[in-house]
C-alpha cells in the first residue's frame, strides 16, 4: 500500500496529503477530551473523542485499499472501534482508494453516505472581497461564547445543540487555538476556529446560520481566527476540509482544491 504523505512537507493536495492532514487535525481535536481513543491499525486511523459530537468521533481509512478483502477487514476494524464508542461515530475514506465494487461493500456493511469533503490549502489569503460586516466579534475564551460556536454549527448542519455542546470546553483546549463568534443584535450568527497543527494552521468549525449566507459573515470570522493564530505562530500554510457549500467561499479566499474524502455514518444509527 502507498504510504500516506506528510502534508507538512510540500504543497501537495493529493489524496495522501489530504487524508494525512485530516487525521492529524482530528487527532488534535479528539485528544482534548479525557476519554479519547487514538490508534492506528493498518490503514485504519482512529480518532475518537468519545463525546456526544459525531464529527469529533472520526475513523479514517488513511491508505489505499487494494483488494476487496482489505476493504472488508478495514471496515471490520473500524466497526469494532465504533461499536466500543458510547456515542455515534463516522467513517471517512477516499473514493479513489476503494477497490472494485467498493461502494457495494460499504453498503453491505451498513454504512450510509453522509457527505463529501475536499482538502483545500493556501499559502496566503487573497484580499477580502467586501467590507467587514457590522457584527460584534468575540473570542471564545469563556464557556458561554464557546457554546455558541457549537450552536451555530449545529444549526448550520441541522443537528440538535447538544450534539455540539462539547465546544463549551474550547477555553481549556491545549495548544494554540482560537475560536471566534460573530453576533448580530446579540444573536450568534457565525463562527470559525483555527489552530496550530505542526507546520500549518488548520481551520475548522466554520459555519453561518441558514438564511444568512452571502453576507461575508463566515469569511470575517475565519479571517479573525486565522490572524489571531498567526499573531502567535507567524505565517503558516493554511489547511481545511470543505463541504460542497463552503468550497466557493474558500476558493475566493485563495484556497486551492485538493482530493475528495467521503463521510459515512455507521448504520443503523446508534441510540
mmCIF file with all atom_site columns, N, CA, C and O in Angstrom, residues 16-41:
data_model
loop_
_atom_site.group_PDB
_atom_site.id
_atom_site.type_symbol
_atom_site.label_atom_id
_atom_site.label_alt_id
_atom_site.label_comp_id
_atom_site.label_asym_id
_atom_site.label_entity_id
_atom_site.label_seq_id
_atom_site.pdbx_PDB_ins_code
_atom_site.Cartn_x
_atom_site.Cartn_y
_atom_site.Cartn_z
_atom_site.occupancy
_atom_site.B_iso_or_equiv
_atom_site.pdbx_formal_charge
_atom_site.auth_seq_id
_atom_site.auth_comp_id
_atom_site.auth_asym_id
_atom_site.auth_atom_id
_atom_site.pdbx_PDB_model_num
ATOM 1   N N  . UNK A 1 16 ? -3.184  11.382 -0.414 1.00 0.00 ? 16 UNK A N  1
ATOM 2   C CA . UNK A 1 16 ? -2.401  11.062 0.767  1.00 0.00 ? 16 UNK A CA 1
ATOM 3   C C  . UNK A 1 16 ? -2.235  12.251 1.691  1.00 0.00 ? 16 UNK A C  1
ATOM 4   O O  . UNK A 1 16 ? -2.355  12.135 2.917  1.00 0.00 ? 16 UNK A O  1
ATOM 5   N N  . UNK A 1 17 ? -1.958  13.418 1.111  1.00 0.00 ? 17 UNK A N  1
ATOM 6   C CA . UNK A 1 17 ? -1.788  14.621 1.925  1.00 0.00 ? 17 UNK A CA 1
ATOM 7   C C  . UNK A 1 17 ? -3.099  15.054 2.558  1.00 0.00 ? 17 UNK A C  1
ATOM 8   O O  . UNK A 1 17 ? -3.143  15.453 3.731  1.00 0.00 ? 17 UNK A O  1
ATOM 9   N N  . UNK A 1 18 ? -4.186  14.988 1.790  1.00 0.00 ? 18 UNK A N  1
ATOM 10  C CA . UNK A 1 18 ? -5.495  15.389 2.302  1.00 0.00 ? 18 UNK A CA 1
ATOM 11  C C  . UNK A 1 18 ? -5.922  14.478 3.452  1.00 0.00 ? 18 UNK A C  1
ATOM 12  O O  . UNK A 1 18 ? -6.402  14.945 4.492  1.00 0.00 ? 18 UNK A O  1
ATOM 13  N N  . UNK A 1 19 ? -5.741  13.169 3.291  1.00 0.00 ? 19 UNK A N  1
ATOM 14  C CA . UNK A 1 19 ? -6.103  12.234 4.355  1.00 0.00 ? 19 UNK A CA 1
ATOM 15  C C  . UNK A 1 19 ? -5.187  12.398 5.564  1.00 0.00 ? 19 UNK A C  1
ATOM 16  O O  . UNK A 1 19 ? -5.641  12.383 6.709  1.00 0.00 ? 19 UNK A O  1
ATOM 17  N N  . UNK A 1 20 ? -3.898  12.582 5.315  1.00 0.00 ? 20 UNK A N  1
ATOM 18  C CA . UNK A 1 20 ? -2.954  12.712 6.413  1.00 0.00 ? 20 UNK A CA 1
ATOM 19  C C  . UNK A 1 20 ? -3.207  13.943 7.256  1.00 0.00 ? 20 UNK A C  1
ATOM 20  O O  . UNK A 1 20 ? -3.138  13.897 8.490  1.00 0.00 ? 20 UNK A O  1
ATOM 21  N N  . UNK A 1 21 ? -3.505  15.054 6.596  1.00 0.00 ? 21 UNK A N  1
ATOM 22  C CA . UNK A 1 21 ? -3.791  16.278 7.337  1.00 0.00 ? 21 UNK A CA 1
ATOM 23  C C  . UNK A 1 21 ? -5.062  16.129 8.158  1.00 0.00 ? 21 UNK A C  1
ATOM 24  O O  . UNK A 1 21 ? -5.134  16.591 9.304  1.00 0.00 ? 21 UNK A O  1
ATOM 25  N N  . UNK A 1 22 ? -6.063  15.488 7.581  1.00 0.00 ? 22 UNK A N  1
ATOM 26  C CA . UNK A 1 22 ? -7.314  15.313 8.308  1.00 0.00 ? 22 UNK A CA 1
ATOM 27  C C  . UNK A 1 22 ? -7.103  14.457 9.553  1.00 0.00 ? 22 UNK A C  1
ATOM 28  O O  . UNK A 1 22 ? -7.605  14.783 10.631 1.00 0.00 ? 22 UNK A O  1
ATOM 29  N N  . UNK A 1 23 ? -6.364  13.377 9.425  1.00 0.00 ? 23 UNK A N  1
ATOM 30  C CA . UNK A 1 23 ? -6.109  12.523 10.591 1.00 0.00 ? 23 UNK A CA 1
ATOM 31  C C  . UNK A 1 23 ? -5.378  13.310 11.675 1.00 0.00 ? 23 UNK A C  1
ATOM 32  O O  . UNK A 1 23 ? -5.713  13.231 12.858 1.00 0.00 ? 23 UNK A O  1
ATOM 33  N N  . UNK A 1 24 ? -4.375  14.088 11.290 1.00 0.00 ? 24 UNK A N  1
ATOM 34  C CA . UNK A 1 24 ? -3.647  14.902 12.264 1.00 0.00 ? 24 UNK A CA 1
ATOM 35  C C  . UNK A 1 24 ? -4.568  15.908 12.946 1.00 0.00 ? 24 UNK A C  1
ATOM 36  O O  . UNK A 1 24 ? -4.484  16.132 14.156 1.00 0.00 ? 24 UNK A O  1
ATOM 37  N N  . UNK A 1 25 ? -5.448  16.531 12.157 1.00 0.00 ? 25 UNK A N  1
ATOM 38  C CA . UNK A 1 25 ? -6.364  17.522 12.715 1.00 0.00 ? 25 UNK A CA 1
ATOM 39  C C  . UNK A 1 25 ? -7.323  16.884 13.706 1.00 0.00 ? 25 UNK A C  1
ATOM 40  O O  . UNK A 1 25 ? -7.560  17.422 14.797 1.00 0.00 ? 25 UNK A O  1
ATOM 41  N N  . UNK A 1 26 ? -7.881  15.738 13.354 1.00 0.00 ? 26 UNK A N  1
ATOM 42  C CA . UNK A 1 26 ? -8.837  15.081 14.243 1.00 0.00 ? 26 UNK A CA 1
ATOM 43  C C  . UNK A 1 26 ? -8.131  14.462 15.445 1.00 0.00 ? 26 UNK A C  1
ATOM 44  O O  . UNK A 1 26 ? -8.726  14.346 16.513 1.00 0.00 ? 26 UNK A O  1
ATOM 45  N N  . UNK A 1 27 ? -6.883  14.078 15.304 1.00 0.00 ? 27 UNK A N  1
ATOM 46  C CA . UNK A 1 27 ? -6.124  13.583 16.459 1.00 0.00 ? 27 UNK A CA 1
ATOM 47  C C  . UNK A 1 27 ? -5.981  14.697 17.504 1.00 0.00 ? 27 UNK A C  1
ATOM 48  O O  . UNK A 1 27 ? -6.100  14.455 18.709 1.00 0.00 ? 27 UNK A O  1
ATOM 49  N N  . UNK A 1 28 ? -5.733  15.903 17.021 1.00 0.00 ? 28 UNK A N  1
ATOM 50  C CA . UNK A 1 28 ? -5.634  17.045 17.934 1.00 0.00 ? 28 UNK A CA 1
ATOM 51  C C  . UNK A 1 28 ? -6.966  17.273 18.645 1.00 0.00 ? 28 UNK A C  1
ATOM 52  O O  . UNK A 1 28 ? -7.015  17.435 19.869 1.00 0.00 ? 28 UNK A O  1
ATOM 53  N N  . UNK A 1 29 ? -8.065  17.292 17.892 1.00 0.00 ? 29 UNK A N  1
ATOM 54  C CA . UNK A 1 29 ? -9.374  17.569 18.474 1.00 0.00 ? 29 UNK A CA 1
ATOM 55  C C  . UNK A 1 29 ? -9.769  16.479 19.465 1.00 0.00 ? 29 UNK A C  1
ATOM 56  O O  . UNK A 1 29 ? -10.136 16.760 20.615 1.00 0.00 ? 29 UNK A O  1
ATOM 57  N N  . UNK A 1 30 ? -9.717  15.218 19.035 1.00 0.00 ? 30 UNK A N  1
ATOM 58  C CA . UNK A 1 30 ? -10.126 14.123 19.915 1.00 0.00 ? 30 UNK A CA 1
ATOM 59  C C  . UNK A 1 30 ? -9.270  14.074 21.171 1.00 0.00 ? 30 UNK A C  1
ATOM 60  O O  . UNK A 1 30 ? -9.754  13.761 22.264 1.00 0.00 ? 30 UNK A O  1
ATOM 61  N N  . UNK A 1 31 ? -7.990  14.411 21.033 1.00 0.00 ? 31 UNK A N  1
ATOM 62  C CA . UNK A 1 31 ? -7.079  14.363 22.165 1.00 0.00 ? 31 UNK A CA 1
ATOM 63  C C  . UNK A 1 31 ? -7.367  15.370 23.252 1.00 0.00 ? 31 UNK A C  1
ATOM 64  O O  . UNK A 1 31 ? -6.772  15.307 24.332 1.00 0.00 ? 31 UNK A O  1
ATOM 65  N N  . UNK A 1 32 ? -8.283  16.316 23.012 1.00 0.00 ? 32 UNK A N  1
ATOM 66  C CA . UNK A 1 32 ? -8.635  17.310 24.026 1.00 0.00 ? 32 UNK A CA 1
ATOM 67  C C  . UNK A 1 32 ? -9.570  16.747 25.089 1.00 0.00 ? 32 UNK A C  1
ATOM 68  O O  . UNK A 1 32 ? -9.793  17.398 26.118 1.00 0.00 ? 32 UNK A O  1
ATOM 69  N N  . UNK A 1 33 ? -10.115 15.562 24.867 1.00 0.00 ? 33 UNK A N  1
ATOM 70  C CA . UNK A 1 33 ? -11.136 15.022 25.758 1.00 0.00 ? 33 UNK A CA 1
ATOM 71  C C  . UNK A 1 33 ? -10.587 13.820 26.526 1.00 0.00 ? 33 UNK A C  1
ATOM 72  O O  . UNK A 1 33 ? -9.902  12.967 25.954 1.00 0.00 ? 33 UNK A O  1
ATOM 73  N N  . UNK A 1 34 ? -10.886 13.733 27.830 1.00 0.00 ? 34 UNK A N  1
ATOM 74  C CA . UNK A 1 34 ? -10.245 12.716 28.674 1.00 0.00 ? 34 UNK A CA 1
ATOM 75  C C  . UNK A 1 34 ? -10.536 11.276 28.275 1.00 0.00 ? 34 UNK A C  1
ATOM 76  O O  . UNK A 1 34 ? -9.714  10.393 28.531 1.00 0.00 ? 34 UNK A O  1
ATOM 77  N N  . UNK A 1 35 ? -11.665 11.000 27.634 1.00 0.00 ? 35 UNK A N  1
ATOM 78  C CA . UNK A 1 35 ? -11.980 9.623  27.276 1.00 0.00 ? 35 UNK A CA 1
ATOM 79  C C  . UNK A 1 35 ? -11.562 9.229  25.876 1.00 0.00 ? 35 UNK A C  1
ATOM 80  O O  . UNK A 1 35 ? -12.000 8.194  25.368 1.00 0.00 ? 35 UNK A O  1
ATOM 81  N N  . UNK A 1 36 ? -10.706 10.012 25.242 1.00 0.00 ? 36 UNK A N  1
ATOM 82  C CA . UNK A 1 36 ? -10.395 9.795  23.826 1.00 0.00 ? 36 UNK A CA 1
ATOM 83  C C  . UNK A 1 36 ? -9.677  8.471  23.577 1.00 0.00 ? 36 UNK A C  1
ATOM 84  O O  . UNK A 1 36 ? -9.023  7.926  24.464 1.00 0.00 ? 36 UNK A O  1
ATOM 85  N N  . UNK A 1 37 ? -9.823  7.998  22.338 1.00 0.00 ? 37 UNK A N  1
ATOM 86  C CA . UNK A 1 37 ? -9.109  6.814  21.860 1.00 0.00 ? 37 UNK A CA 1
ATOM 87  C C  . UNK A 1 37 ? -8.419  7.184  20.556 1.00 0.00 ? 37 UNK A C  1
ATOM 88  O O  . UNK A 1 37 ? -9.076  7.581  19.589 1.00 0.00 ? 37 UNK A O  1
ATOM 89  N N  . UNK A 1 38 ? -7.104  7.062  20.522 1.00 0.00 ? 38 UNK A N  1
ATOM 90  C CA . UNK A 1 38 ? -6.307  7.321  19.332 1.00 0.00 ? 38 UNK A CA 1
ATOM 91  C C  . UNK A 1 38 ? -5.542  6.049  19.003 1.00 0.00 ? 38 UNK A C  1
ATOM 92  O O  . UNK A 1 38 ? -4.859  5.487  19.861 1.00 0.00 ? 38 UNK A O  1
ATOM 93  N N  . UNK A 1 39 ? -5.671  5.579  17.761 1.00 0.00 ? 39 UNK A N  1
ATOM 94  C CA . UNK A 1 39 ? -4.995  4.337  17.385 1.00 0.00 ? 39 UNK A CA 1
ATOM 95  C C  . UNK A 1 39 ? -4.790  4.308  15.890 1.00 0.00 ? 39 UNK A C  1
ATOM 96  O O  . UNK A 1 39 ? -5.515  4.954  15.125 1.00 0.00 ? 39 UNK A O  1
ATOM 97  N N  . UNK A 1 40 ? -3.796  3.547  15.453 1.00 0.00 ? 40 UNK A N  1
ATOM 98  C CA . UNK A 1 40 ? -3.569  3.256  14.039 1.00 0.00 ? 40 UNK A CA 1
ATOM 99  C C  . UNK A 1 40 ? -3.453  1.746  13.898 1.00 0.00 ? 40 UNK A C  1
ATOM 100 O O  . UNK A 1 40 ? -2.554  1.132  14.483 1.00 0.00 ? 40 UNK A O  1
ATOM 101 N N  . UNK A 1 41 ? -4.399  1.172  13.166 1.00 0.00 ? 41 UNK A N  1
ATOM 102 C CA . UNK A 1 41 ? -4.411  -0.271 12.937 1.00 0.00 ? 41 UNK A CA 1
ATOM 103 C C  . UNK A 1 41 ? -4.369  -0.484 11.434 1.00 0.00 ? 41 UNK A C  1
ATOM 104 O O  . UNK A 1 41 ? -5.389  -0.405 10.748 1.00 0.00 ? 41 UNK A O  1
#
